[in-house]
Protein backbone atom coordinates (compact mmCIF):
# COMPACT_ATOMS: atom_id res chain seq x y z
CA UNK A 1 0.00 0.00 0.00
CA UNK A 2 1.45 3.32 -1.09
CA UNK A 3 0.63 5.65 1.80
CA UNK A 4 0.22 8.60 -0.53
CA UNK A 5 -2.86 7.00 -2.10
CA UNK A 6 -4.68 6.87 1.26
CA UNK A 7 -6.64 9.82 2.60
CA UNK A 8 -7.58 10.36 6.25
CA UNK A 9 -10.40 12.52 7.58
CA UNK A 10 -12.98 12.82 10.34
CA UNK A 11 -16.17 10.88 9.65
CA UNK A 12 -19.38 12.74 8.80
CA UNK A 13 -23.04 11.83 9.20
CA UNK A 14 -23.14 10.78 5.54
CA UNK A 15 -20.57 8.08 6.25
CA UNK A 16 -22.63 6.36 8.94
CA UNK A 17 -24.32 3.66 6.79
CA UNK A 18 -20.91 2.65 5.42
CA UNK A 19 -19.32 2.67 8.87
CA UNK A 20 -22.04 0.64 10.55
CA UNK A 21 -22.00 -1.86 7.68
CA UNK A 22 -18.25 -2.24 8.18
CA UNK A 23 -18.69 -2.72 11.94
CA UNK A 24 -21.31 -5.40 11.29
CA UNK A 25 -19.21 -7.25 8.67
CA UNK A 26 -17.16 -9.07 11.29
CA UNK A 27 -17.53 -12.29 13.29
CA UNK A 28 -18.08 -10.44 16.59
CA UNK A 29 -19.70 -7.33 15.12
CA UNK A 30 -22.34 -9.39 13.30
CA UNK A 31 -23.68 -10.45 16.71
CA UNK A 32 -24.14 -6.94 18.05
CA UNK A 33 -24.61 -4.39 15.25
CA UNK A 34 -27.62 -3.59 13.09
CA UNK A 35 -26.76 -2.10 9.69
CA UNK A 36 -30.39 -2.06 8.48
CA UNK A 37 -31.38 1.25 6.87
CA UNK A 38 -32.50 3.69 7.99
CA UNK A 39 -30.03 3.35 10.85
CA UNK A 40 -31.48 3.36 14.33
CA UNK A 41 -31.42 6.72 16.06
CA UNK A 42 -28.96 5.36 18.63
CA UNK A 43 -26.23 5.31 15.95
CA UNK A 44 -27.05 8.89 14.94
CA UNK A 45 -27.08 10.09 18.56
CA UNK A 46 -23.79 8.35 19.33
CA UNK A 47 -22.20 9.94 16.28
CA UNK A 48 -23.47 13.38 17.30
CA UNK A 49 -21.92 12.91 20.75
CA UNK A 50 -18.59 11.86 19.25
CA UNK A 51 -18.64 14.70 16.72
CA UNK A 52 -19.28 17.43 19.28
CA UNK A 53 -16.62 16.22 21.75
CA UNK A 54 -13.20 17.77 21.04
CA UNK A 55 -11.57 14.79 22.79
CA UNK A 56 -13.15 12.22 20.48
CA UNK A 57 -12.32 11.74 16.81
CA UNK A 58 -13.90 9.12 14.56
CA UNK A 59 -11.43 8.76 11.70
CA UNK A 60 -11.89 7.13 8.29
CA UNK A 61 -9.29 6.15 5.74
CA UNK A 62 -10.20 6.32 2.06
CA UNK A 63 -8.80 4.81 -1.10
CA UNK A 64 -10.04 6.42 -4.31
CA UNK A 65 -12.83 8.17 -2.35
CA UNK A 66 -14.07 4.86 -0.86
CA UNK A 67 -13.94 4.30 2.89
CA UNK A 68 -11.82 1.22 3.56
CA UNK A 69 -11.06 1.61 7.26
CA UNK A 70 -12.00 3.36 10.50
CA UNK A 71 -11.04 3.84 14.11
CA UNK A 72 -11.97 6.08 17.01
CA UNK A 73 -9.49 8.10 19.05
CA UNK A 74 -10.25 9.39 22.55
CA UNK A 75 -7.78 11.81 24.13
CA UNK A 76 -7.84 11.57 27.94
CA UNK A 77 -6.02 13.66 30.56
CA UNK A 78 -4.77 11.78 33.63
CA UNK A 79 -2.94 12.67 36.83
CA UNK A 80 -0.95 9.43 36.49
CA UNK A 81 2.47 9.34 34.82
CA UNK A 82 3.01 12.87 36.17
CA UNK A 83 -0.02 14.39 34.54
CA UNK A 84 -0.08 13.13 30.95
CA UNK A 85 -2.58 12.67 28.16
CA UNK A 86 -3.31 9.26 26.68
CA UNK A 87 -4.91 8.23 23.42
CA UNK A 88 -7.40 5.38 23.63
CA UNK A 89 -7.99 3.62 20.30
CA UNK A 90 -11.23 1.68 19.73
CA UNK A 91 -13.53 0.46 17.00
CA UNK A 92 -10.77 -0.42 14.53
CA UNK A 93 -11.99 -1.96 11.30
CA UNK A 94 -10.46 -2.51 7.85
CA UNK A 95 -12.85 -3.38 5.02
CA UNK A 96 -12.79 -7.10 4.27
CA UNK A 97 -11.56 -6.57 0.69
CA UNK A 98 -8.62 -4.45 1.80
CA UNK A 99 -7.08 -6.53 4.56
CA UNK A 100 -3.50 -7.79 4.38
CA UNK A 101 -2.46 -4.85 2.20
CA UNK A 102 -0.91 -2.57 4.80
CA UNK A 103 -3.96 -0.35 5.28
CA UNK A 104 -4.07 -1.13 9.01
CA UNK A 105 -0.41 -0.25 9.45
CA UNK A 106 -0.87 3.02 7.57
CA UNK A 107 -4.01 3.92 9.53
CA UNK A 108 -2.26 3.19 12.82
CA UNK A 109 0.78 5.23 11.84
CA UNK A 110 -1.59 8.11 11.10
CA UNK A 111 -3.36 7.60 14.43
CA UNK A 112 -0.09 7.48 16.38
CA UNK A 113 1.10 10.67 14.70
CA UNK A 114 -2.24 12.27 15.55
CA UNK A 115 -1.94 11.18 19.20
CA UNK A 116 1.56 12.68 19.39
CA UNK A 117 0.29 15.89 17.81
CA UNK A 118 -2.36 16.02 20.55
CA UNK A 119 0.35 15.71 23.19
CA UNK A 120 -0.31 12.12 24.23
CA UNK A 121 2.55 10.15 25.76
CA UNK A 122 0.81 6.79 25.69
CA UNK A 123 -1.53 5.02 23.30
CA UNK A 124 -3.67 2.17 24.55
CA UNK A 125 -6.28 -0.22 23.27
CA UNK A 126 -7.87 -3.51 24.14
CA UNK A 127 -8.27 -6.39 21.74
CA UNK A 128 -10.64 -9.31 22.21
CA UNK A 129 -8.70 -12.48 23.01
CA UNK A 130 -10.86 -14.14 20.32
CA UNK A 131 -9.01 -12.06 17.68
CA UNK A 132 -5.55 -13.68 17.41
CA UNK A 133 -4.80 -11.95 14.10
CA UNK A 134 -5.54 -8.55 15.64
CA UNK A 135 -3.36 -9.36 18.65
CA UNK A 136 -0.44 -10.27 16.37
CA UNK A 137 -1.04 -7.07 14.41
CA UNK A 138 -0.86 -4.84 17.50
CA UNK A 139 2.27 -6.64 18.71
CA UNK A 140 3.85 -6.05 15.30
CA UNK A 141 3.28 -2.32 15.79
CA UNK A 142 5.15 -2.37 19.11
CA UNK A 143 2.14 -2.44 21.42
CA UNK A 144 2.82 -4.47 24.58
CA UNK A 145 0.06 -6.63 26.12
CA UNK A 146 1.11 -5.68 29.64
CA UNK A 147 -2.45 -5.45 30.95
CA UNK A 148 -5.59 -7.51 31.27
CA UNK A 149 -8.53 -5.87 29.53
CA UNK A 150 -11.63 -6.16 31.72
CA UNK A 151 -15.23 -5.49 30.66
CA UNK A 152 -18.43 -5.42 32.69
CA UNK A 153 -21.89 -5.22 31.11
CA UNK A 154 -24.04 -2.75 33.02
CA UNK A 155 -27.54 -3.73 31.95
CA UNK B 1 -16.95 -1.16 55.80
CA UNK B 2 -20.33 0.45 56.43
CA UNK B 3 -21.10 2.21 53.17
CA UNK B 4 -22.93 4.98 54.95
CA UNK B 5 -19.69 6.16 56.55
CA UNK B 6 -18.05 6.74 53.17
CA UNK B 7 -18.51 9.97 51.22
CA UNK B 8 -17.94 10.38 47.49
CA UNK B 9 -17.24 13.61 45.62
CA UNK B 10 -15.34 15.09 42.69
CA UNK B 11 -11.74 15.95 43.48
CA UNK B 12 -10.68 19.60 43.78
CA UNK B 13 -7.34 21.35 43.29
CA UNK B 14 -6.79 21.28 47.07
CA UNK B 15 -6.83 17.46 47.00
CA UNK B 16 -3.98 17.16 44.51
CA UNK B 17 -1.06 16.73 46.97
CA UNK B 18 -2.97 13.94 48.72
CA UNK B 19 -3.94 12.30 45.42
CA UNK B 20 -0.45 12.38 43.92
CA UNK B 21 1.02 11.03 47.18
CA UNK B 22 -1.47 8.17 47.00
CA UNK B 23 -0.58 7.47 43.35
CA UNK B 24 3.13 7.43 44.27
CA UNK B 25 2.65 5.13 47.29
CA UNK B 26 2.56 2.01 45.17
CA UNK B 27 5.12 -0.41 43.72
CA UNK B 28 4.50 0.74 40.14
CA UNK B 29 3.51 4.32 40.95
CA UNK B 30 6.73 4.92 42.90
CA UNK B 31 8.64 4.49 39.65
CA UNK B 32 6.70 7.09 37.70
CA UNK B 33 5.13 9.72 39.97
CA UNK B 34 6.67 12.70 41.78
CA UNK B 35 4.79 13.75 44.92
CA UNK B 36 7.37 16.45 45.87
CA UNK B 37 5.77 19.76 46.82
CA UNK B 38 5.02 22.08 45.24
CA UNK B 39 3.62 19.68 42.65
CA UNK B 40 4.92 20.07 39.12
CA UNK B 41 2.72 22.17 36.87
CA UNK B 42 2.00 19.08 34.74
CA UNK B 43 -0.15 17.66 37.56
CA UNK B 44 -2.03 20.95 37.88
CA UNK B 45 -2.57 21.23 34.14
CA UNK B 46 -3.76 17.62 33.90
CA UNK B 47 -6.22 18.21 36.72
CA UNK B 48 -7.53 21.36 35.06
CA UNK B 49 -8.11 19.40 31.85
CA UNK B 50 -9.96 16.66 33.73
CA UNK B 51 -12.01 19.15 35.72
CA UNK B 52 -13.20 21.13 32.70
CA UNK B 53 -14.18 18.06 30.66
CA UNK B 54 -17.79 16.98 31.31
CA UNK B 55 -16.87 13.45 30.20
CA UNK B 56 -14.12 13.04 32.79
CA UNK B 57 -14.67 12.75 36.54
CA UNK B 58 -11.89 12.32 39.10
CA UNK B 59 -13.65 10.88 42.14
CA UNK B 60 -12.43 10.60 45.72
CA UNK B 61 -13.88 8.58 48.57
CA UNK B 62 -13.55 9.94 52.10
CA UNK B 63 -13.80 8.42 55.57
CA UNK B 64 -14.18 10.98 58.37
CA UNK B 65 -13.17 13.78 55.95
CA UNK B 66 -9.92 12.00 54.98
CA UNK B 67 -9.38 10.86 51.40
CA UNK B 68 -8.82 7.11 51.39
CA UNK B 69 -9.42 6.23 47.74
CA UNK B 70 -9.68 7.58 44.21
CA UNK B 71 -10.46 6.68 40.62
CA UNK B 72 -11.09 8.42 37.33
CA UNK B 73 -14.14 7.86 35.14
CA UNK B 74 -14.22 8.71 31.44
CA UNK B 75 -17.56 8.53 29.64
CA UNK B 76 -17.10 7.74 25.93
CA UNK B 77 -19.67 7.57 23.13
CA UNK B 78 -19.12 4.85 20.51
CA UNK B 79 -20.86 3.72 17.34
CA UNK B 80 -20.15 0.12 18.34
CA UNK B 81 -22.71 -1.98 20.22
CA UNK B 82 -25.42 -0.04 18.35
CA UNK B 83 -24.30 3.37 19.49
CA UNK B 84 -23.67 3.11 23.21
CA UNK B 85 -21.69 4.95 25.88
CA UNK B 86 -18.97 3.24 27.86
CA UNK B 87 -17.32 4.11 31.13
CA UNK B 88 -13.55 3.73 31.25
CA UNK B 89 -12.15 3.41 34.78
CA UNK B 90 -8.50 4.30 35.46
CA UNK B 91 -6.17 5.43 38.21
CA UNK B 92 -7.77 3.36 40.95
CA UNK B 93 -6.05 3.62 44.33
CA UNK B 94 -7.04 2.78 47.89
CA UNK B 95 -4.86 4.23 50.66
CA UNK B 96 -2.44 1.65 52.03
CA UNK B 97 -3.94 1.81 55.53
CA UNK B 98 -7.46 1.17 54.29
CA UNK B 99 -7.02 -1.83 52.01
CA UNK B 100 -8.81 -5.12 52.64
CA UNK B 101 -11.72 -3.38 54.37
CA UNK B 102 -14.21 -3.19 51.53
CA UNK B 103 -13.45 0.38 50.47
CA UNK B 104 -12.58 -0.73 46.94
CA UNK B 105 -15.85 -2.66 46.60
CA UNK B 106 -17.83 0.33 47.86
CA UNK B 107 -15.99 2.76 45.57
CA UNK B 108 -16.58 0.50 42.57
CA UNK B 109 -20.25 0.09 43.40
CA UNK B 110 -20.50 3.89 43.48
CA UNK B 111 -18.62 4.14 40.17
CA UNK B 112 -20.82 1.52 38.50
CA UNK B 113 -23.96 3.30 39.69
CA UNK B 114 -22.52 6.57 38.36
CA UNK B 115 -21.76 4.96 34.99
CA UNK B 116 -25.33 3.64 34.76
CA UNK B 117 -26.66 7.09 35.70
CA UNK B 118 -24.61 8.51 32.81
CA UNK B 119 -26.24 6.00 30.45
CA UNK B 120 -23.26 3.69 29.99
CA UNK B 121 -23.96 0.10 29.00
CA UNK B 122 -20.41 -1.15 29.52
CA UNK B 123 -17.64 -0.43 32.02
CA UNK B 124 -14.08 -1.25 31.12
CA UNK B 125 -10.63 -1.00 32.61
CA UNK B 126 -7.19 -2.44 32.20
CA UNK B 127 -5.11 -3.84 35.04
CA UNK B 128 -1.36 -4.43 34.90
CA UNK B 129 -0.60 -8.16 34.78
CA UNK B 130 1.92 -7.44 37.57
CA UNK B 131 -1.01 -6.74 39.93
CA UNK B 132 -2.50 -10.19 40.69
CA UNK B 133 -4.42 -8.88 43.71
CA UNK B 134 -6.08 -6.19 41.58
CA UNK B 135 -6.93 -8.76 38.90
CA UNK B 136 -8.63 -11.00 41.48
CA UNK B 137 -10.47 -7.96 42.83
CA UNK B 138 -11.90 -7.00 39.43
CA UNK B 139 -12.89 -10.62 38.75
CA UNK B 140 -14.69 -10.67 42.12
CA UNK B 141 -16.74 -7.67 40.94
CA UNK B 142 -17.86 -9.53 37.82
CA UNK B 143 -15.44 -7.95 35.35
CA UNK B 144 -14.36 -10.41 32.64
CA UNK B 145 -10.78 -10.36 31.32
CA UNK B 146 -11.96 -10.99 27.77
CA UNK B 147 -9.42 -8.64 26.20
CA UNK B 148 -5.69 -8.07 26.04
CA UNK B 149 -4.76 -4.60 27.25
CA UNK B 150 -2.12 -3.09 24.95
CA UNK B 151 0.01 -0.01 25.64
CA UNK B 152 2.46 1.86 23.42
CA UNK B 153 4.76 4.59 24.71
CA UNK B 154 4.80 7.49 22.28
CA UNK B 155 7.96 9.32 23.25
XYZ file of C-alpha atoms in Angstrom:
310
model
C 0.000 0.000 0.000
C 1.449 3.324 -1.086
C 0.632 5.645 1.805
C 0.216 8.599 -0.532
C -2.859 6.996 -2.096
C -4.679 6.866 1.262
C -6.636 9.823 2.599
C -7.585 10.359 6.248
C -10.396 12.519 7.582
C -12.977 12.823 10.339
C -16.171 10.884 9.648
C -19.380 12.737 8.802
C -23.038 11.828 9.204
C -23.140 10.784 5.535
C -20.571 8.079 6.250
C -22.629 6.357 8.941
C -24.316 3.658 6.794
C -20.909 2.650 5.418
C -19.318 2.669 8.868
C -22.036 0.639 10.553
C -21.997 -1.864 7.679
C -18.245 -2.239 8.177
C -18.685 -2.722 11.937
C -21.312 -5.403 11.288
C -19.209 -7.250 8.673
C -17.159 -9.070 11.292
C -17.528 -12.290 13.293
C -18.077 -10.444 16.587
C -19.703 -7.334 15.120
C -22.341 -9.391 13.299
C -23.675 -10.450 16.707
C -24.145 -6.943 18.050
C -24.607 -4.388 15.254
C -27.623 -3.590 13.092
C -26.756 -2.100 9.693
C -30.388 -2.056 8.482
C -31.384 1.253 6.868
C -32.499 3.690 7.994
C -30.035 3.348 10.847
C -31.483 3.364 14.330
C -31.422 6.722 16.063
C -28.957 5.363 18.630
C -26.231 5.305 15.954
C -27.052 8.891 14.945
C -27.082 10.094 18.558
C -23.792 8.346 19.327
C -22.204 9.937 16.285
C -23.469 13.378 17.297
C -21.920 12.906 20.754
C -18.589 11.858 19.248
C -18.643 14.699 16.721
C -19.282 17.431 19.280
C -16.623 16.221 21.746
C -13.199 17.773 21.042
C -11.565 14.792 22.789
C -13.151 12.218 20.483
C -12.320 11.740 16.811
C -13.904 9.122 14.564
C -11.425 8.760 11.696
C -11.893 7.133 8.294
C -9.285 6.155 5.735
C -10.203 6.317 2.059
C -8.799 4.806 -1.103
C -10.044 6.420 -4.312
C -12.834 8.170 -2.354
C -14.073 4.864 -0.865
C -13.942 4.304 2.888
C -11.825 1.221 3.559
C -11.055 1.614 7.260
C -11.999 3.363 10.497
C -11.043 3.842 14.105
C -11.974 6.083 17.012
C -9.494 8.101 19.047
C -10.251 9.392 22.554
C -7.776 11.807 24.126
C -7.836 11.570 27.939
C -6.015 13.663 30.561
C -4.766 11.782 33.626
C -2.943 12.667 36.826
C -0.951 9.428 36.493
C 2.469 9.337 34.820
C 3.015 12.865 36.165
C -0.017 14.391 34.541
C -0.078 13.129 30.953
C -2.582 12.671 28.160
C -3.314 9.263 26.680
C -4.910 8.226 23.423
C -7.398 5.380 23.626
C -7.994 3.617 20.296
C -11.226 1.678 19.729
C -13.531 0.460 16.996
C -10.771 -0.416 14.526
C -11.990 -1.960 11.295
C -10.458 -2.506 7.855
C -12.846 -3.382 5.022
C -12.793 -7.102 4.274
C -11.560 -6.571 0.694
C -8.623 -4.450 1.798
C -7.075 -6.530 4.561
C -3.497 -7.790 4.379
C -2.455 -4.854 2.202
C -0.909 -2.570 4.796
C -3.964 -0.352 5.281
C -4.074 -1.130 9.012
C -0.407 -0.254 9.452
C -0.866 3.023 7.575
C -4.012 3.923 9.534
C -2.255 3.191 12.824
C 0.784 5.228 11.837
C -1.592 8.110 11.098
C -3.356 7.601 14.432
C -0.086 7.475 16.383
C 1.099 10.667 14.700
C -2.237 12.267 15.551
C -1.942 11.180 19.197
C 1.557 12.675 19.394
C 0.290 15.891 17.814
C -2.363 16.020 20.551
C 0.354 15.707 23.185
C -0.309 12.118 24.227
C 2.553 10.154 25.757
C 0.809 6.794 25.688
C -1.531 5.019 23.295
C -3.673 2.169 24.553
C -6.281 -0.221 23.271
C -7.868 -3.507 24.145
C -8.273 -6.392 21.742
C -10.643 -9.306 22.213
C -8.697 -12.483 23.011
C -10.860 -14.142 20.322
C -9.015 -12.061 17.684
C -5.546 -13.678 17.415
C -4.800 -11.947 14.103
C -5.541 -8.548 15.640
C -3.364 -9.356 18.647
C -0.439 -10.268 16.368
C -1.036 -7.068 14.414
C -0.858 -4.836 17.500
C 2.266 -6.642 18.714
C 3.846 -6.053 15.304
C 3.280 -2.316 15.791
C 5.147 -2.372 19.105
C 2.137 -2.444 21.425
C 2.817 -4.471 24.577
C 0.055 -6.634 26.116
C 1.114 -5.683 29.636
C -2.455 -5.451 30.945
C -5.590 -7.514 31.270
C -8.532 -5.866 29.529
C -11.628 -6.164 31.720
C -15.234 -5.487 30.662
C -18.433 -5.419 32.687
C -21.894 -5.220 31.115
C -24.039 -2.748 33.015
C -27.536 -3.726 31.948
C -16.950 -1.162 55.801
C -20.326 0.447 56.427
C -21.096 2.212 53.167
C -22.932 4.978 54.949
C -19.693 6.156 56.552
C -18.052 6.742 53.167
C -18.511 9.967 51.223
C -17.939 10.375 47.485
C -17.237 13.607 45.624
C -15.336 15.085 42.690
C -11.737 15.955 43.475
C -10.677 19.603 43.776
C -7.341 21.347 43.294
C -6.789 21.277 47.066
C -6.831 17.463 46.999
C -3.976 17.164 44.511
C -1.058 16.729 46.974
C -2.970 13.935 48.715
C -3.936 12.296 45.423
C -0.448 12.383 43.923
C 1.017 11.035 47.178
C -1.466 8.168 46.998
C -0.577 7.473 43.349
C 3.126 7.427 44.271
C 2.654 5.127 47.288
C 2.560 2.008 45.166
C 5.122 -0.407 43.716
C 4.504 0.742 40.136
C 3.506 4.324 40.950
C 6.728 4.925 42.899
C 8.636 4.489 39.646
C 6.701 7.092 37.702
C 5.129 9.722 39.968
C 6.674 12.701 41.775
C 4.793 13.749 44.919
C 7.372 16.446 45.869
C 5.766 19.764 46.816
C 5.025 22.084 45.235
C 3.618 19.680 42.654
C 4.916 20.068 39.124
C 2.722 22.169 36.873
C 1.996 19.085 34.741
C -0.149 17.661 37.557
C -2.027 20.953 37.877
C -2.572 21.235 34.139
C -3.761 17.623 33.896
C -6.217 18.207 36.721
C -7.529 21.364 35.055
C -8.109 19.397 31.849
C -9.963 16.660 33.728
C -12.010 19.153 35.715
C -13.198 21.127 32.696
C -14.184 18.065 30.656
C -17.785 16.984 31.306
C -16.875 13.449 30.195
C -14.123 13.038 32.792
C -14.669 12.750 36.539
C -11.895 12.324 39.096
C -13.651 10.880 42.145
C -12.429 10.595 45.719
C -13.876 8.577 48.568
C -13.551 9.941 52.103
C -13.797 8.425 55.574
C -14.183 10.983 58.365
C -13.167 13.784 55.955
C -9.923 12.000 54.977
C -9.381 10.864 51.397
C -8.822 7.111 51.386
C -9.418 6.231 47.740
C -9.682 7.575 44.205
C -10.459 6.677 40.624
C -11.095 8.420 37.327
C -14.144 7.856 35.143
C -14.219 8.709 31.439
C -17.559 8.530 29.641
C -17.105 7.740 25.931
C -19.673 7.573 23.132
C -19.119 4.854 20.506
C -20.857 3.724 17.341
C -20.151 0.116 18.343
C -22.711 -1.984 20.218
C -25.420 -0.044 18.347
C -24.303 3.371 19.488
C -23.665 3.109 23.209
C -21.686 4.951 25.875
C -18.975 3.239 27.865
C -17.320 4.111 31.131
C -13.553 3.727 31.247
C -12.147 3.413 34.784
C -8.505 4.303 35.461
C -6.168 5.431 38.207
C -7.772 3.365 40.952
C -6.048 3.618 44.331
C -7.043 2.775 47.889
C -4.865 4.228 50.662
C -2.441 1.651 52.032
C -3.939 1.806 55.534
C -7.465 1.172 54.293
C -7.017 -1.833 52.015
C -8.812 -5.121 52.642
C -11.715 -3.375 54.368
C -14.213 -3.193 51.535
C -13.445 0.384 50.470
C -12.579 -0.730 46.939
C -15.850 -2.657 46.600
C -17.827 0.326 47.858
C -15.991 2.758 45.569
C -16.583 0.496 42.575
C -20.246 0.095 43.405
C -20.501 3.891 43.483
C -18.621 4.137 40.172
C -20.820 1.524 38.495
C -23.958 3.302 39.687
C -22.518 6.567 38.363
C -21.759 4.957 34.992
C -25.325 3.644 34.761
C -26.659 7.086 35.698
C -24.613 8.515 32.810
C -26.240 6.005 30.445
C -23.265 3.691 29.992
C -23.963 0.096 28.999
C -20.414 -1.150 29.519
C -17.645 -0.426 32.017
C -14.080 -1.247 31.120
C -10.631 -0.996 32.609
C -7.187 -2.437 32.201
C -5.108 -3.836 35.039
C -1.358 -4.426 34.901
C -0.603 -8.157 34.779
C 1.916 -7.444 37.567
C -1.011 -6.738 39.930
C -2.502 -10.187 40.688
C -4.423 -8.884 43.713
C -6.076 -6.193 41.577
C -6.932 -8.759 38.904
C -8.632 -11.005 41.483
C -10.473 -7.957 42.834
C -11.896 -7.003 39.426
C -12.888 -10.617 38.752
C -14.693 -10.670 42.121
C -16.741 -7.669 40.943
C -17.862 -9.532 37.823
C -15.439 -7.949 35.347
C -14.357 -10.407 32.637
C -10.776 -10.362 31.319
C -11.958 -10.986 27.775
C -9.419 -8.641 26.199
C -5.688 -8.071 26.045
C -4.757 -4.598 27.251
C -2.117 -3.094 24.949
C 0.010 -0.010 25.645
C 2.459 1.857 23.415
C 4.758 4.594 24.710
C 4.800 7.486 22.283
C 7.959 9.322 23.248
